[in-house]
Coordinates of C-alpha atoms and ligand atoms in Angstrom, one line a residue:
M27 CA 154.5 49.0 191.8
D28 CA 154.2 48.3 195.7
L29 CA 151.8 50.0 198.2
E30 CA 154.0 52.3 199.4
T31 CA 154.9 54.0 196.1
I32 CA 151.1 54.2 195.0
S33 CA 150.2 55.8 198.3
A34 CA 152.8 58.2 197.8
R35 CA 151.9 59.1 194.4
L36 CA 148.2 59.4 195.3
S37 CA 149.1 61.8 197.7
A38 CA 151.1 63.5 195.4
L39 CA 148.5 63.7 193.1
Q40 CA 146.2 65.0 195.5
E41 CA 148.0 67.7 196.4
A42 CA 149.0 68.8 192.8
G43 CA 145.3 68.6 192.3
L44 CA 144.4 70.9 194.9
A45 CA 147.0 73.5 193.8
A46 CA 145.6 73.4 190.3
I47 CA 142.2 73.9 191.5
A48 CA 143.3 76.8 193.6
G49 CA 145.3 78.1 191.0
A50 CA 142.1 78.2 188.3
T51 CA 140.8 81.7 187.8
D52 CA 137.9 81.2 185.7
P53 CA 134.8 78.3 185.1
E54 CA 136.8 77.2 182.2
G55 CA 140.4 76.8 183.5
L56 CA 138.5 74.7 186.3
E57 CA 137.0 72.5 183.9
T58 CA 140.2 71.7 182.5
V59 CA 141.6 70.9 185.8
Q60 CA 138.8 68.5 186.7
V61 CA 139.1 66.6 183.1
A62 CA 142.9 66.5 183.6
Y63 CA 142.6 64.7 187.1
L64 CA 139.1 63.0 187.5
G65 CA 138.5 62.8 183.8
R66 CA 138.0 59.4 182.1
K67 CA 141.7 59.2 180.9
G68 CA 142.5 61.5 183.9
E69 CA 145.6 60.9 186.1
L70 CA 143.7 59.3 189.1
K71 CA 142.0 56.7 186.4
T72 CA 145.6 56.2 185.2
L73 CA 147.2 55.6 188.6
L74 CA 144.6 53.2 189.9
G75 CA 144.7 51.5 186.4
G76 CA 148.0 49.9 187.8
I77 CA 145.9 48.5 191.0
G78 CA 145.7 45.1 189.2
A79 CA 149.8 44.7 189.9
L80 CA 149.3 44.9 193.8
P81 CA 148.7 42.1 195.8
A82 CA 145.0 41.1 196.5
E83 CA 144.9 42.1 200.0
D84 CA 146.3 45.7 199.3
R85 CA 143.8 46.4 196.7
P86 CA 141.0 47.6 198.7
H87 CA 143.3 49.8 200.8
V88 CA 144.7 51.4 197.6
G89 CA 140.9 51.6 196.4
A90 CA 139.9 53.5 199.6
I91 CA 142.8 55.9 199.5
G92 CA 142.1 56.6 195.8
N93 CA 138.1 57.2 196.8
R94 CA 139.3 59.8 199.4
V95 CA 141.7 61.6 196.9
R96 CA 138.6 61.8 194.3
E97 CA 136.6 62.9 197.3
A98 CA 139.1 65.7 198.0
L99 CA 139.5 67.0 194.7
E100 CA 135.8 66.9 193.9
A101 CA 135.0 69.0 197.4
A102 CA 137.7 71.2 196.4
L103 CA 136.2 71.7 192.6
D104 CA 132.8 72.4 194.1
A105 CA 134.1 74.8 196.5
R106 CA 136.1 76.6 194.0
R107 CA 133.4 76.6 191.4
L108 CA 131.0 78.7 193.7
E109 CA 134.1 81.2 194.8
L110 CA 134.6 81.7 191.1
D111 CA 130.6 81.8 190.4
A112 CA 130.4 84.3 192.9
A113 CA 133.5 86.6 192.0
A114 CA 131.9 86.5 188.4
L115 CA 128.6 88.1 189.5
D116 CA 130.4 90.3 191.7
A117 CA 132.3 91.5 188.4
R118 CA 129.1 91.7 186.7
L119 CA 127.1 93.5 189.2
A120 CA 129.7 96.2 189.4
R121 CA 129.9 96.7 185.8
E122 CA 126.3 97.0 185.4
A123 CA 125.6 98.8 188.5
V124 CA 123.4 102.1 188.3
D125 CA 123.7 104.9 191.0
V126 CA 119.7 105.5 191.4
T127 CA 120.8 108.4 193.6
L128 CA 122.7 110.4 190.6
P129 CA 120.5 113.5 189.9
G130 CA 119.1 113.2 186.5
R131 CA 120.0 114.8 183.1
P132 CA 118.2 118.3 182.9
F133 CA 115.8 118.4 180.2
R134 CA 115.8 121.8 178.2
R135 CA 112.2 122.9 177.3
G136 CA 111.7 125.1 174.4
S137 CA 109.4 128.0 175.0
L138 CA 107.7 130.6 172.8
H139 CA 109.5 133.7 171.7
P140 CA 108.4 136.8 173.8
L141 CA 107.5 138.6 170.5
I142 CA 105.2 135.4 169.2
E143 CA 103.8 135.3 172.4
T144 CA 102.9 139.2 172.0
N145 CA 101.6 138.7 168.9
R146 CA 99.3 135.8 170.1
E147 CA 98.2 137.6 172.9
I148 CA 97.4 141.1 171.1
A149 CA 95.4 138.4 168.7
R150 CA 93.3 137.1 171.3
V151 CA 92.5 140.3 172.4
F152 CA 91.4 141.7 169.0
G153 CA 90.0 138.1 168.3
Q154 CA 87.2 138.7 171.0
F155 CA 85.8 141.6 168.8
G156 CA 85.9 139.3 166.0
F157 CA 89.1 140.3 164.3
V158 CA 90.6 137.5 161.9
V159 CA 94.4 137.0 161.3
Y160 CA 95.4 137.2 158.0
E161 CA 99.1 137.7 156.5
G162 CA 100.9 139.6 153.9
P163 CA 104.2 139.1 152.0
E164 CA 107.4 140.5 153.3
V165 CA 108.7 141.2 150.0
E166 CA 105.9 143.8 148.6
T167 CA 105.4 146.0 145.6
D168 CA 105.9 149.6 145.7
V169 CA 102.4 149.9 144.7
R170 CA 100.8 148.1 147.7
N171 CA 103.5 149.5 150.3
F172 CA 103.1 153.2 149.2
Q173 CA 101.0 154.2 146.0
A174 CA 97.9 152.5 147.0
L175 CA 98.1 153.7 150.3
N176 CA 97.9 157.4 148.9
I177 CA 101.6 157.9 149.0
P178 CA 102.6 159.0 145.4
P179 CA 106.3 158.3 143.8
D180 CA 108.4 161.2 145.3
H181 CA 105.9 162.5 147.6
P182 CA 107.7 163.8 151.0
A183 CA 105.7 161.4 153.1
R184 CA 107.7 158.8 152.2
D185 CA 110.3 160.3 154.3
L186 CA 108.4 158.5 157.0
W187 CA 109.6 155.1 155.9
D188 CA 113.3 154.7 155.5
T189 CA 112.9 152.0 152.7
L190 CA 115.0 148.8 151.6
Y191 CA 114.4 148.5 148.2
T192 CA 115.3 145.0 146.3
D193 CA 117.2 144.4 142.9
M194 CA 114.0 144.1 141.2
P195 CA 112.7 147.5 140.2
G196 CA 108.8 148.1 142.0
Y197 CA 109.8 145.5 144.5
L198 CA 110.6 146.4 148.4
L199 CA 110.9 145.0 151.8
R200 CA 107.9 146.2 153.3
T201 CA 108.2 149.3 155.7
H202 CA 105.1 148.5 157.6
T203 CA 101.9 146.1 157.4
S204 CA 99.8 148.7 156.4
P205 CA 100.0 147.0 152.4
G206 CA 97.9 144.1 154.1
Q207 CA 95.0 146.5 154.4
I208 CA 95.0 146.4 150.3
H209 CA 95.4 142.9 150.2
V210 CA 92.4 142.3 152.4
M211 CA 90.1 144.9 150.8
Q212 CA 90.9 142.9 147.6
Q213 CA 90.5 139.3 149.0
A214 CA 87.2 139.9 151.4
A215 CA 83.9 141.7 151.3
P216 CA 82.7 144.1 154.4
P217 CA 82.3 143.7 156.9
I218 CA 86.0 143.4 157.3
R219 CA 87.6 143.0 160.4
A220 CA 91.4 141.8 160.0
L221 CA 94.4 141.6 161.9
L222 CA 97.7 141.2 159.9
P223 CA 101.0 140.6 162.2
G224 CA 104.2 140.5 160.5
R225 CA 107.9 141.2 160.0
C226 CA 108.8 144.8 158.4
F227 CA 112.0 146.2 157.7
R228 CA 113.5 149.7 157.8
Y229 CA 116.9 151.2 156.7
E230 CA 117.8 152.3 160.1
A231 CA 120.6 152.7 162.4
V232 CA 120.1 150.2 165.1
D233 CA 120.0 151.3 168.8
A234 CA 118.1 150.4 171.6
S235 CA 114.7 151.6 170.3
H236 CA 115.2 151.0 166.7
G237 CA 115.8 147.8 164.6
F238 CA 116.1 147.5 161.1
E239 CA 113.7 144.6 161.5
F240 CA 110.9 144.5 163.4
F241 CA 107.4 143.4 164.1
Q242 CA 103.9 145.2 163.4
V243 CA 100.4 144.1 163.7
E244 CA 97.9 146.2 161.9
G245 CA 94.4 146.2 162.3
L246 CA 91.5 146.9 159.8
M247 CA 87.8 147.2 160.1
V248 CA 85.4 148.4 157.2
D249 CA 81.6 148.2 157.5
E250 CA 78.8 150.7 156.6
G251 CA 78.5 153.3 159.3
T252 CA 81.9 152.5 161.2
T253 CA 83.1 155.8 163.1
M254 CA 86.0 157.0 164.9
A255 CA 84.0 156.0 168.3
D256 CA 84.3 152.6 167.2
L257 CA 88.0 152.9 166.8
R258 CA 88.4 154.7 170.2
G259 CA 86.0 152.2 172.1
L260 CA 88.1 149.3 170.8
L261 CA 91.4 150.7 171.4
D262 CA 90.7 151.5 174.7
A263 CA 89.6 147.7 175.4
F264 CA 92.8 146.6 173.6
A265 CA 94.6 149.1 176.1
H266 CA 93.1 147.8 179.3
A267 CA 93.3 143.9 178.5
M268 CA 97.1 144.6 177.8
F269 CA 98.4 146.9 180.4
G270 CA 95.4 146.7 183.1
G271 CA 92.0 148.0 183.4
G272 CA 91.4 151.5 184.0
R273 CA 94.5 152.6 182.9
P274 CA 93.8 156.0 181.0
T275 CA 94.5 156.6 177.3
R276 CA 94.2 159.6 174.9
F277 CA 94.0 160.3 171.1
R278 CA 96.3 162.9 170.0
P279 CA 96.2 164.2 166.5
G280 CA 98.7 162.6 164.0
Y281 CA 99.5 162.3 160.2
Y282 CA 99.3 159.1 158.0
P283 CA 98.6 159.8 154.4
F284 CA 96.3 156.8 154.5
T285 CA 93.8 157.5 157.2
E286 CA 92.2 160.9 157.9
P287 CA 91.7 161.8 160.4
S288 CA 94.8 160.3 161.8
V289 CA 95.8 159.9 165.3
A290 CA 98.5 158.8 167.7
F291 CA 96.9 156.6 170.5
D292 CA 98.7 156.8 174.0
V293 CA 98.5 155.1 177.3
Q294 CA 99.2 156.6 180.7
C295 CA 102.7 155.6 181.4
V296 CA 103.3 151.8 182.6
I297 CA 106.2 152.6 184.1
C298 CA 105.6 156.0 186.4
D299 CA 101.7 155.5 186.1
G300 CA 101.5 159.3 184.8
A301 CA 104.1 161.1 187.3
G302 CA 106.6 161.3 184.5
C303 CA 109.9 159.5 183.9
P304 CA 112.7 159.0 181.6
S305 CA 110.7 156.0 179.7
C306 CA 107.9 158.5 178.8
K307 CA 110.0 161.4 178.3
R308 CA 108.6 162.9 181.5
T309 CA 105.0 163.4 179.6
G310 CA 103.3 160.7 181.6
W311 CA 102.1 159.0 178.4
M312 CA 103.5 156.6 175.8
T313 CA 102.5 156.5 172.3
I314 CA 101.5 152.9 171.4
L315 CA 100.2 152.7 168.1
G316 CA 99.1 155.0 165.1
A317 CA 95.7 154.8 163.9
G318 CA 92.6 156.4 161.8
M319 CA 90.0 156.3 159.6
V320 CA 90.9 154.6 156.2
H321 CA 91.2 157.5 153.6
P322 CA 88.7 157.4 150.8
V323 CA 91.4 157.0 148.0
V324 CA 92.7 153.8 150.0
L325 CA 89.3 152.3 150.2
R326 CA 88.8 153.0 146.4
N327 CA 92.4 151.3 145.7
G328 CA 91.2 148.4 147.8
G329 CA 87.8 148.2 145.6
L330 CA 85.6 149.5 148.0
D331 CA 83.1 152.0 147.3
P332 CA 83.8 154.9 150.0
E333 CA 80.3 156.5 150.0
R334 CA 79.0 153.1 151.1
Y335 CA 81.5 151.8 153.5
Q336 CA 84.0 153.5 156.1
G337 CA 86.9 152.0 158.1
F338 CA 89.4 152.5 160.7
A339 CA 92.9 151.3 160.8
F340 CA 95.7 151.0 163.1
G341 CA 99.1 149.8 163.2
M342 CA 101.4 149.0 166.3
G343 CA 105.0 148.0 167.1
T344 CA 104.8 144.3 168.6
D345 CA 108.3 145.3 170.0
R346 CA 107.4 148.3 171.7
I347 CA 104.3 146.6 173.3
A348 CA 106.2 143.6 174.3
I349 CA 108.8 146.4 175.9
L350 CA 106.0 147.6 177.9
R351 CA 104.5 144.6 179.0
Y352 CA 107.9 142.8 180.0
G353 CA 109.7 145.8 181.3
I354 CA 112.4 145.6 178.7
D355 CA 114.9 148.3 177.7
D356 CA 116.6 147.0 174.3
I357 CA 114.6 145.9 171.2
R358 CA 117.9 144.2 170.4
M359 CA 117.5 141.5 172.7
F360 CA 114.8 140.2 170.8
I361 CA 116.6 139.3 167.8
E362 CA 119.8 138.0 169.2
N363 CA 118.6 134.7 170.4
D364 CA 120.4 134.9 173.9
L365 CA 119.1 132.0 175.8
R366 CA 119.7 133.7 179.4
F367 CA 117.2 136.3 178.0
L368 CA 114.7 134.2 176.3
E369 CA 114.4 131.6 178.9
Q370 CA 112.9 134.4 181.3
F371 CA 109.7 134.5 179.3
Ligands
LIG11 N1 101.7 151.9 159.0 C1 101.8 153.1 159.9 C2 103.2 153.1 160.5 O1 104.2 152.1 160.1 C3 101.3 152.9 161.4 C4 99.7 153.1 161.0 C5 98.9 152.2 160.6 C6 98.8 154.3 161.0 C7 97.5 152.0 160.2 C8 97.4 154.4 160.7 C9 97.0 153.5 160.3 O2 103.9 153.9 161.2

């Protein structure tokens, strides 16, 4: 090989090397090119291996060209490596980018059902007077739901409660929370101050103000010397706590087989303040509960001596109290589980 040929081959090698470097698209590809051109068995080494065949005076010249080719290729490799690294970094940043300006995903917060909220508020108010919460079963005996409450089988007063019976004779779905009175009297000794919230069931056509399933809160106080005035004072305090201080209240005569005397407890209409409106059927009053002095027969059925103890009891519909507090016009909303409704409380 002569000087001219070897020079030409060196510059051809440089050109091919530069093209290969430019064509490498990733760090591994670049590594392969480097080995192929500059490695120990690479093209440059092989070509310069033929230098021994040249005349001595040409060798330094060829050596210098060879060095320039290596330097040019090394410089191109370094530059290309930087480029590829930068591109890889850009791609990774783009892939892992987080847009911190995106609004967060909204958090759904649960809240208490308005009926639970109302039950708790009722329990809180009576709790201030020493009333303790008890619970009775939803499936009751005919005895506790009716007979022990002074309502014998076939008594016409049973018509006040349209009852859902079970397949098991003698068992029914409680129509009110009053059987809880019997449970408490049999469990606890006077003085008794019990509050019994619970779900009740009646065989009723469902409309805006009646459900076949609803909540009641029962109250029972039994002690020596308990009077109707105690009942009146307690219910006044309750009405004022729930519906605002100073709101007028009244007792009207009522009838329940398990209380004597029995009353209906009214508060001045919370919608029209007594002026008369469709909600209070233009009377200016709304009945919020039934109450009375516990009948001696009921005290005896609860295992207490009516000569020694007197008591009062009251029962209210949680749904009704909640309707008045929140200004809702359809109790079916309470059991339909529509979040648009429930989220307003
Ligand atoms: N249990 C009666 C009802 O469901 C309400 C009531 C309770 C009345 C306690 C008097 C005493 O209608």
